[in-house]
Coordinates of C-alpha atoms in Angstrom, one line a residue:
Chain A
X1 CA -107.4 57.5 87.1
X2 CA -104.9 56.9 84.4
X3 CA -101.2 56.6 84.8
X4 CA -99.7 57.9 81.3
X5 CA -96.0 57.2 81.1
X6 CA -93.7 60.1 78.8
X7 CA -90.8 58.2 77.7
X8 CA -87.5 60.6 76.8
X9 CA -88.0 62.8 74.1
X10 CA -91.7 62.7 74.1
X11 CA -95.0 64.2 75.8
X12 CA -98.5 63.8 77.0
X13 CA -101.2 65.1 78.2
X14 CA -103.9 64.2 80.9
X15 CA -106.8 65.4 82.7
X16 CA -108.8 65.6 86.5
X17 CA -106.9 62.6 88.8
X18 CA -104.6 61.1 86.0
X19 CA -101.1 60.9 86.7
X20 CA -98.3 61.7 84.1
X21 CA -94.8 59.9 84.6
X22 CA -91.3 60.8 83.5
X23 CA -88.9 58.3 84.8
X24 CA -84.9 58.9 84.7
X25 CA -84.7 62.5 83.9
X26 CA -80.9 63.8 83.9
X27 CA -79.7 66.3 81.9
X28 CA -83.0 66.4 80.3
X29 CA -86.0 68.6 81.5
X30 CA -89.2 67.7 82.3
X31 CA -92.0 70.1 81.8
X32 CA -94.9 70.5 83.8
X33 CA -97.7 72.6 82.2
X34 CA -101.2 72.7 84.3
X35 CA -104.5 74.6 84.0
X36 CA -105.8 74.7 87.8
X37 CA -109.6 75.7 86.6
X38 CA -110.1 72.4 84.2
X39 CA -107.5 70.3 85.9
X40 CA -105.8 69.8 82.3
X41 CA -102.4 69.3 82.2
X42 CA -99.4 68.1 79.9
X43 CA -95.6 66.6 80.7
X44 CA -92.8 67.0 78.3
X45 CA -89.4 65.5 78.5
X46 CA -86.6 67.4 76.4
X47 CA -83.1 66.6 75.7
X48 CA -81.8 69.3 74.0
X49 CA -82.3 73.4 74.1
X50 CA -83.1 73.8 70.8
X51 CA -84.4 72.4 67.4
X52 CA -81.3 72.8 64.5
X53 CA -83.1 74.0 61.5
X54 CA -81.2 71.9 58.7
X55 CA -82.3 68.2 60.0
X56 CA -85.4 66.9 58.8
X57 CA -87.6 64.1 60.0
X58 CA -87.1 65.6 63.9
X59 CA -88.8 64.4 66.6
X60 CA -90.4 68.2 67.9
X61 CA -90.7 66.5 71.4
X62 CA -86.8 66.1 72.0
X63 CA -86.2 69.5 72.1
X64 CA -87.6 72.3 74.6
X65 CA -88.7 74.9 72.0
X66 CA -90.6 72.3 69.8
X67 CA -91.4 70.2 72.4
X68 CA -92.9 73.1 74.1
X69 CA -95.0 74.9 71.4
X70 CA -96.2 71.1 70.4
X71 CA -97.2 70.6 74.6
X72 CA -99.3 73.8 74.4
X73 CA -101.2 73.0 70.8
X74 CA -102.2 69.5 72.9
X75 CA -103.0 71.1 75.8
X76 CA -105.0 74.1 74.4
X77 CA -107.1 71.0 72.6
X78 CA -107.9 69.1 75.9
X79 CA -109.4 72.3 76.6
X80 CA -106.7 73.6 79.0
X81 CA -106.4 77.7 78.5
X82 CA -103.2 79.2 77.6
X83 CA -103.5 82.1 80.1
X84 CA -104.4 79.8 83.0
X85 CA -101.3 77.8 82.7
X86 CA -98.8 77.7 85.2
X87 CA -95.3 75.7 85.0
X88 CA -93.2 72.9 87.4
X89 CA -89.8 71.9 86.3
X90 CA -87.2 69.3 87.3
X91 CA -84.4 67.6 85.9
X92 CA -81.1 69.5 84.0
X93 CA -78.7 67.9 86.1
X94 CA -74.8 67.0 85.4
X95 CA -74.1 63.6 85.4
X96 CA -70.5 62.9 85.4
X97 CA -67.8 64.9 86.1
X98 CA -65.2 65.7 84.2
X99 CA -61.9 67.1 84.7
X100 CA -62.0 70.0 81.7
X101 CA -66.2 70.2 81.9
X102 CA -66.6 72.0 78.4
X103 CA -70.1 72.8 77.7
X104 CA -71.1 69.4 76.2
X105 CA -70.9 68.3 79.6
X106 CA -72.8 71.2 81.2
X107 CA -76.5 70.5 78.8
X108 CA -78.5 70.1 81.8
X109 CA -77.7 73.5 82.8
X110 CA -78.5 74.7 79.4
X111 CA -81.7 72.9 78.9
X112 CA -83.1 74.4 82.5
X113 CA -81.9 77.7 81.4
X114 CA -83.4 77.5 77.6
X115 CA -86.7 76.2 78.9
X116 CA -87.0 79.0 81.3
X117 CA -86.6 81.4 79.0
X118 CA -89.5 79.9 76.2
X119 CA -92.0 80.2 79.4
X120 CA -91.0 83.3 80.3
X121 CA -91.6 84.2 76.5
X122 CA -95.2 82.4 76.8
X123 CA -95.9 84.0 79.7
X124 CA -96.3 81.1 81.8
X125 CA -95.7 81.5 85.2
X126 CA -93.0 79.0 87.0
X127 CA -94.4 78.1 90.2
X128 CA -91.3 75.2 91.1
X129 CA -88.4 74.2 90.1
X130 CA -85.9 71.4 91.0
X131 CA -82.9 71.5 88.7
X132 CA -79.3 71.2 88.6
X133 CA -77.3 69.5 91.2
X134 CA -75.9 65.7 89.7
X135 CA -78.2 62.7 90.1
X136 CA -81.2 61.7 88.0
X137 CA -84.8 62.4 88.9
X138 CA -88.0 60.8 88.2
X139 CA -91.5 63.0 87.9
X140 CA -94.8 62.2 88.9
X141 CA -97.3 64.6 88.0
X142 CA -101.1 64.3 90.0
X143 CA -103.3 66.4 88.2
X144 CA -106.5 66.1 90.3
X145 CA -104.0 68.8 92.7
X146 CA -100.9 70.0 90.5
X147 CA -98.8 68.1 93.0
X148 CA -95.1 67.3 91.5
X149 CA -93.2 64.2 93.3
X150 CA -89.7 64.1 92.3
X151 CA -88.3 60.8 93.0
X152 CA -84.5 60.1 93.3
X153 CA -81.8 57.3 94.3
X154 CA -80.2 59.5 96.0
X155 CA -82.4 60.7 99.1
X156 CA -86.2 61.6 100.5
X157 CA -89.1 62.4 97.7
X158 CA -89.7 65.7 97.3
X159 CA -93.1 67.9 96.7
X160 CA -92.8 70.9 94.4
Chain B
X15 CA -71.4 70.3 60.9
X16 CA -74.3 68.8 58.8
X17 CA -73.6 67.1 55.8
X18 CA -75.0 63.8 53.8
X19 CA -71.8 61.9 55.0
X20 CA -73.6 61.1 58.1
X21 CA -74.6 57.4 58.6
X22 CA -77.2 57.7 61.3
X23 CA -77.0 54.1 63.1
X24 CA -80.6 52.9 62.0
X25 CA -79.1 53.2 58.2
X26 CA -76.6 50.5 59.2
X27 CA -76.6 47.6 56.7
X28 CA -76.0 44.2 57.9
X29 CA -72.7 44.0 56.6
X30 CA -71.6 47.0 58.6
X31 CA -73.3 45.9 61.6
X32 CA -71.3 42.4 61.1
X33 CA -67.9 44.8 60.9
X34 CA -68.8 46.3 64.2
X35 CA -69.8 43.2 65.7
X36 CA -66.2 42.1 65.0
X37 CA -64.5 44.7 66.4
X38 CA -66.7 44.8 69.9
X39 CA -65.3 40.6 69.8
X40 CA -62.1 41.5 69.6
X41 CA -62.4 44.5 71.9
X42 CA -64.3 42.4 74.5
X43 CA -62.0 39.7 74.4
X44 CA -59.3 41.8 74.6
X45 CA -60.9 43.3 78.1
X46 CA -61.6 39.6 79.4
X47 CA -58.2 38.5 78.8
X48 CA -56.8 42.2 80.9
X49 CA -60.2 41.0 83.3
X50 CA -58.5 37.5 83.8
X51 CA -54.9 39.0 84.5
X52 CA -55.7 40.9 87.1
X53 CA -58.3 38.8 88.8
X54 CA -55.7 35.9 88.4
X55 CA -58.5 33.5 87.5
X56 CA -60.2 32.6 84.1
X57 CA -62.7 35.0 83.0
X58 CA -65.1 33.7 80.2
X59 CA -67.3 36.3 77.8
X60 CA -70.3 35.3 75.8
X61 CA -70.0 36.7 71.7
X62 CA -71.4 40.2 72.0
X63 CA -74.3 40.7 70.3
X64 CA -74.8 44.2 68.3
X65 CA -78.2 45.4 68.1
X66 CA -79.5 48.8 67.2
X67 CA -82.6 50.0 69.5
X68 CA -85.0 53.1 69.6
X69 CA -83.2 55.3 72.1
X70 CA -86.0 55.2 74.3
X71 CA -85.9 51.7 74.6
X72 CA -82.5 51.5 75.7
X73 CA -83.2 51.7 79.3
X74 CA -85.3 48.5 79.2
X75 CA -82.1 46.7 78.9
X76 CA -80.8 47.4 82.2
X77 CA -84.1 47.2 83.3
X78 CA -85.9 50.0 83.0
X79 CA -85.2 54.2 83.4
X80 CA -85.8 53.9 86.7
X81 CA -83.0 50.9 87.8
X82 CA -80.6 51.8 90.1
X83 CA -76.8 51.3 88.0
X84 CA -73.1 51.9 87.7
X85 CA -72.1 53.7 84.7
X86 CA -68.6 54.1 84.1
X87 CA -68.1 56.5 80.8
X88 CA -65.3 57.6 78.5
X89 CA -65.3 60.2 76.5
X90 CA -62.6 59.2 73.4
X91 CA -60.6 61.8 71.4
X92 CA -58.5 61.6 68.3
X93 CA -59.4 60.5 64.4
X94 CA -63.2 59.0 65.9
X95 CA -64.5 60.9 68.2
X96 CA -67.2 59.4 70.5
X97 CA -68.2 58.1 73.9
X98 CA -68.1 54.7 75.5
X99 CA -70.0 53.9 78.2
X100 CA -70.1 50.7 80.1
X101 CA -73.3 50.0 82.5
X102 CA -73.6 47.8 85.0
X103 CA -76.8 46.5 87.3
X104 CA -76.3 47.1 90.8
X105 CA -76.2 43.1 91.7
X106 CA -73.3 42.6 88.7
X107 CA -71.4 46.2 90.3
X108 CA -71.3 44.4 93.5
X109 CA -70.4 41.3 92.3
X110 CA -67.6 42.9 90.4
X111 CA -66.4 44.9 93.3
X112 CA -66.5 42.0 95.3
X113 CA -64.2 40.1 93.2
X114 CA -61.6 42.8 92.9
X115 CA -61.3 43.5 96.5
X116 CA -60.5 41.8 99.4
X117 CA -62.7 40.9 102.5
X118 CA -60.5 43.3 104.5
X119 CA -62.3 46.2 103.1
X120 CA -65.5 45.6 104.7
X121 CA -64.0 46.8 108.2
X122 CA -62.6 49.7 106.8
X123 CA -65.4 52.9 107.6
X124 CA -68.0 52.5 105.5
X125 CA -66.9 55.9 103.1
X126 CA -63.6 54.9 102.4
X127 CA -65.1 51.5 101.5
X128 CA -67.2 53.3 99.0
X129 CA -64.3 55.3 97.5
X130 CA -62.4 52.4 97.0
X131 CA -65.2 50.5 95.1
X132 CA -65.7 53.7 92.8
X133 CA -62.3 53.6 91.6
X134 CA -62.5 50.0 91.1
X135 CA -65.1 50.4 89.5
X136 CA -63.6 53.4 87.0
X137 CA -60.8 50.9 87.0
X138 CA -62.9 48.6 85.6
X139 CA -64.3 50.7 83.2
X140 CA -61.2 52.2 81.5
X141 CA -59.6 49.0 81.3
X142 CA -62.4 47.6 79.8
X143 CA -62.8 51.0 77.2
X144 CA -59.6 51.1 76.6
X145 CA -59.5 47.3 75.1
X146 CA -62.0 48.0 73.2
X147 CA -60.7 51.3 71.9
X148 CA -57.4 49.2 71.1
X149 CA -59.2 46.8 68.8
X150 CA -61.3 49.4 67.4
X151 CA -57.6 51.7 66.6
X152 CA -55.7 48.9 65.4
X153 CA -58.4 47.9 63.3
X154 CA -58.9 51.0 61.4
X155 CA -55.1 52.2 62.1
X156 CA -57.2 55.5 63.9
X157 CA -55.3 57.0 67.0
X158 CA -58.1 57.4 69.3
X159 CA -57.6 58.6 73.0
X160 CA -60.2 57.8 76.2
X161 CA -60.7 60.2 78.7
X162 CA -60.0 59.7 82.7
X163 CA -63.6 57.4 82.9
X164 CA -66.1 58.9 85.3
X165 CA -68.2 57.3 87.3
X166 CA -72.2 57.4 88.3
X167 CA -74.6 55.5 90.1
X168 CA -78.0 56.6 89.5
X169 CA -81.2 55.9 87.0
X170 CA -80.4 54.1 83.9
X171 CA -82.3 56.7 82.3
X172 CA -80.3 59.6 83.4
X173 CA -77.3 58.3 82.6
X174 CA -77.9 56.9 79.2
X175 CA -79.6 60.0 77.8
X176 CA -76.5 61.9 79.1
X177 CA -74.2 59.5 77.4
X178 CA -76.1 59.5 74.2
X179 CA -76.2 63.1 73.9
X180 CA -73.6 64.8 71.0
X181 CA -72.8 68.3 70.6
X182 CA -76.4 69.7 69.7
X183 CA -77.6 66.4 68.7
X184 CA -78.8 63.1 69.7
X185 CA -80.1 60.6 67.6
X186 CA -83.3 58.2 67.8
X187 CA -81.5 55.1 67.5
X188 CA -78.4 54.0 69.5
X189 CA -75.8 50.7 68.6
X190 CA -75.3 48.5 71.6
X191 CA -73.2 45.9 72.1
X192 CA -74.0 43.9 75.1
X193 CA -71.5 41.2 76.7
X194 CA -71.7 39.1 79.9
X195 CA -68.3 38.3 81.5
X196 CA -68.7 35.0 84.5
X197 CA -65.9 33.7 86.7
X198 CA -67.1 30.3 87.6
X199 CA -70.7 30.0 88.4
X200 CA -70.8 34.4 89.0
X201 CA -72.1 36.2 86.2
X202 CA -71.5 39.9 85.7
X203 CA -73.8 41.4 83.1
X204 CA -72.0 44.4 81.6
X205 CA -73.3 46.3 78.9
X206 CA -70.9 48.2 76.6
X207 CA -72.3 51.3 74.8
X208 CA -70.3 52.9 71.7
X209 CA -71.4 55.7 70.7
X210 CA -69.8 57.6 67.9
X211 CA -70.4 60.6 66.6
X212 CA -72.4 60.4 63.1
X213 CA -68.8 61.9 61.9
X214 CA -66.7 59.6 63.5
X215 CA -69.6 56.2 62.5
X216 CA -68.7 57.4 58.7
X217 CA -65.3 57.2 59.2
X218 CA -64.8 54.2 60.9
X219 CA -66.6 52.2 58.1
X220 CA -64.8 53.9 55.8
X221 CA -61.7 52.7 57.3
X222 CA -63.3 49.1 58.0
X223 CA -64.2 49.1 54.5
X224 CA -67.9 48.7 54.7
X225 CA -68.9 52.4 54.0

């Protein structure tokens, strides 16, 4: 057993009773992408909906449309099949409140709603989701059972 | 909104850095001299030191992604537009809270004790942004307005991705300056984040004269 850390705008990917670990998600989302028959399966942790197309030298992982097509290249090589893949999210929270919220402020809710959309697209099928709400979350992915823990400061763990 | 003025932070030269090192010293002890006024006791600050991380390193700092903190942040308006955010570890929040209020509190119900030490704490935090946004405006003659500060206390991660994030950008590298204010023999670590737009970073060392 392996316990592979995904740092913010970045992503792995890890097989059988590894465990993949995104720690202090808040208005970012954290992608779970799992095949149940080869017990493959990837973590991303986006920042931002979508990649602008006039900046060079971008890190694909930071945002959910790169992030995502990169997660499923790397997954479809660790021999995880497309069509098998099914989806757990968490994360896409607000932070801070603010008196005028413009939609700076509102990301997380943007990020949950952009990445929801590219999966539908892919035809993965979202099994959970925790999102929203306004506290961080950490994200413990157990691939020998597709089990997502989502850990926060501000109450009890919770199973999706 | 893209253009090659931008100065992303990890371009800074050390001349530039050394400009923005001054003003967080003036800033800072601006805020310990406001700190020692209301506390009504001498408040000492170490130099600030100005480093430039990896973004995702940037929770290590306060311990990790995962560490429980206060983050107090600003949002600032005007001729630089930006954020400031200023963290604290959940010892150094109590400690500061402590200070600023009286015993008394502690037999008030324990909720109302809790919404008093958030505003204290926001308290805290715009007096301490707003002595560093007056350095950083007189010294480059910029009006620049704060925001009410709002307040969180959760994972470092969560809140330092949220306070790094621009309109439909973040960058890889974030500027931190990180000062330690003590009363005595009781250290408060405080960690002040400015984080400018790329727009605004251009125009302030314009104006500083180190573009």
């Amino acid at each position: 057993m392996k316990k592979i850390r995904v740092k913010m705008a970045d992503l792995n990917v890890g097989k059988e009773d590894d465990i993949l670990i995104t720690s202090g998600l808040g208005s970012c989302v954290g992608i779970a992408l799992y095949d149940p028959r080869t017990k493959v399966g990837g973590l991303a942790h986006i920042m931002l909906p979508k990649a602008p197309n006039n900046r060079k030298n971008n890190n694909p992982a930071k945002y959910a449309d790169t992030a995502i097509r990169l997660l499923l290249d790397e997954l479809e090589r660790a021999r995880a099949s497309k069509r098998r893949l099914v989806a757990k999210i968490a994360g896409g929270a607000q932070m801070f409140k603010f008196d005028n919220a413009n939609s700076q402020m509102q990301i997380g809710a943007r990020n949950a709603e952009a990445v929801k959309e590219i999966l539908k697209k892919e035809k993965i099928k979202l099994l959970a989701e925790d999102v929203g709400k306004d506290y961080g979350r950490t994200m413990e992915f157990h691939l020998k059972d597709n089990k997502v823990l989502i850990k926060t400061v501000k109450g009890e763990d919770q199973v999706l | 909104m893209d253009n090659e003025k931008q100065t992303e932070v990890k371009e800074l030269s050390a001349l530039q850095l050394d400009a923005l090192k001054e003003v967080a010293n003036i800033g800072a002890g601006n805020a310990a001299t406001a700190f020692s006024q209301i506390l009504e006791q001498k408040i000492d600050m170490s130099v600030p030191e100005v480093s430039i991380l990896p973004l995702n390193e940037v929770p290590e700092i306060l311990g990790g992604p995962d560490t429980l903190i206060a983050g107090i942040l600003v949002k600032v308006v005007g001729d630089a537009s930006g954020k400031i955010l200023f963290a604290l570890e959940e010892e150094s929040a109590d400690r500061l809270t402590n200070m600023l209020l009286d015993e008394r509190l502690a037999l008030e119900s324990e909720n109302k004790t809790e919404k008093i030490e958030n505003s204290t704490l926001e308290e805290m935090g715009n007096i301490l942004t707003n002595s560093y946004l007056n350095a950083l405006s007189q010294m480059t003659d910029f009006s620049l307005l704060p925001s009410v500060p709002a307040l969180a206390f959760d994972m470092a991660g969560a809140i330092l991705e949220v306070a790094f994030l621009q309109v439909g950008h973040i960058g890889d590298y974030a500027l931190v300056v990180e000062t330690e204010f003590w009363n005595g023999d009781e250290s408060i670590e405080g960690h002040f984040f400015f984080i400018p737009t790329p727009e605004s970073l251009n125009k302030i060392l314009a104006q500083l004269g180190v573009n």
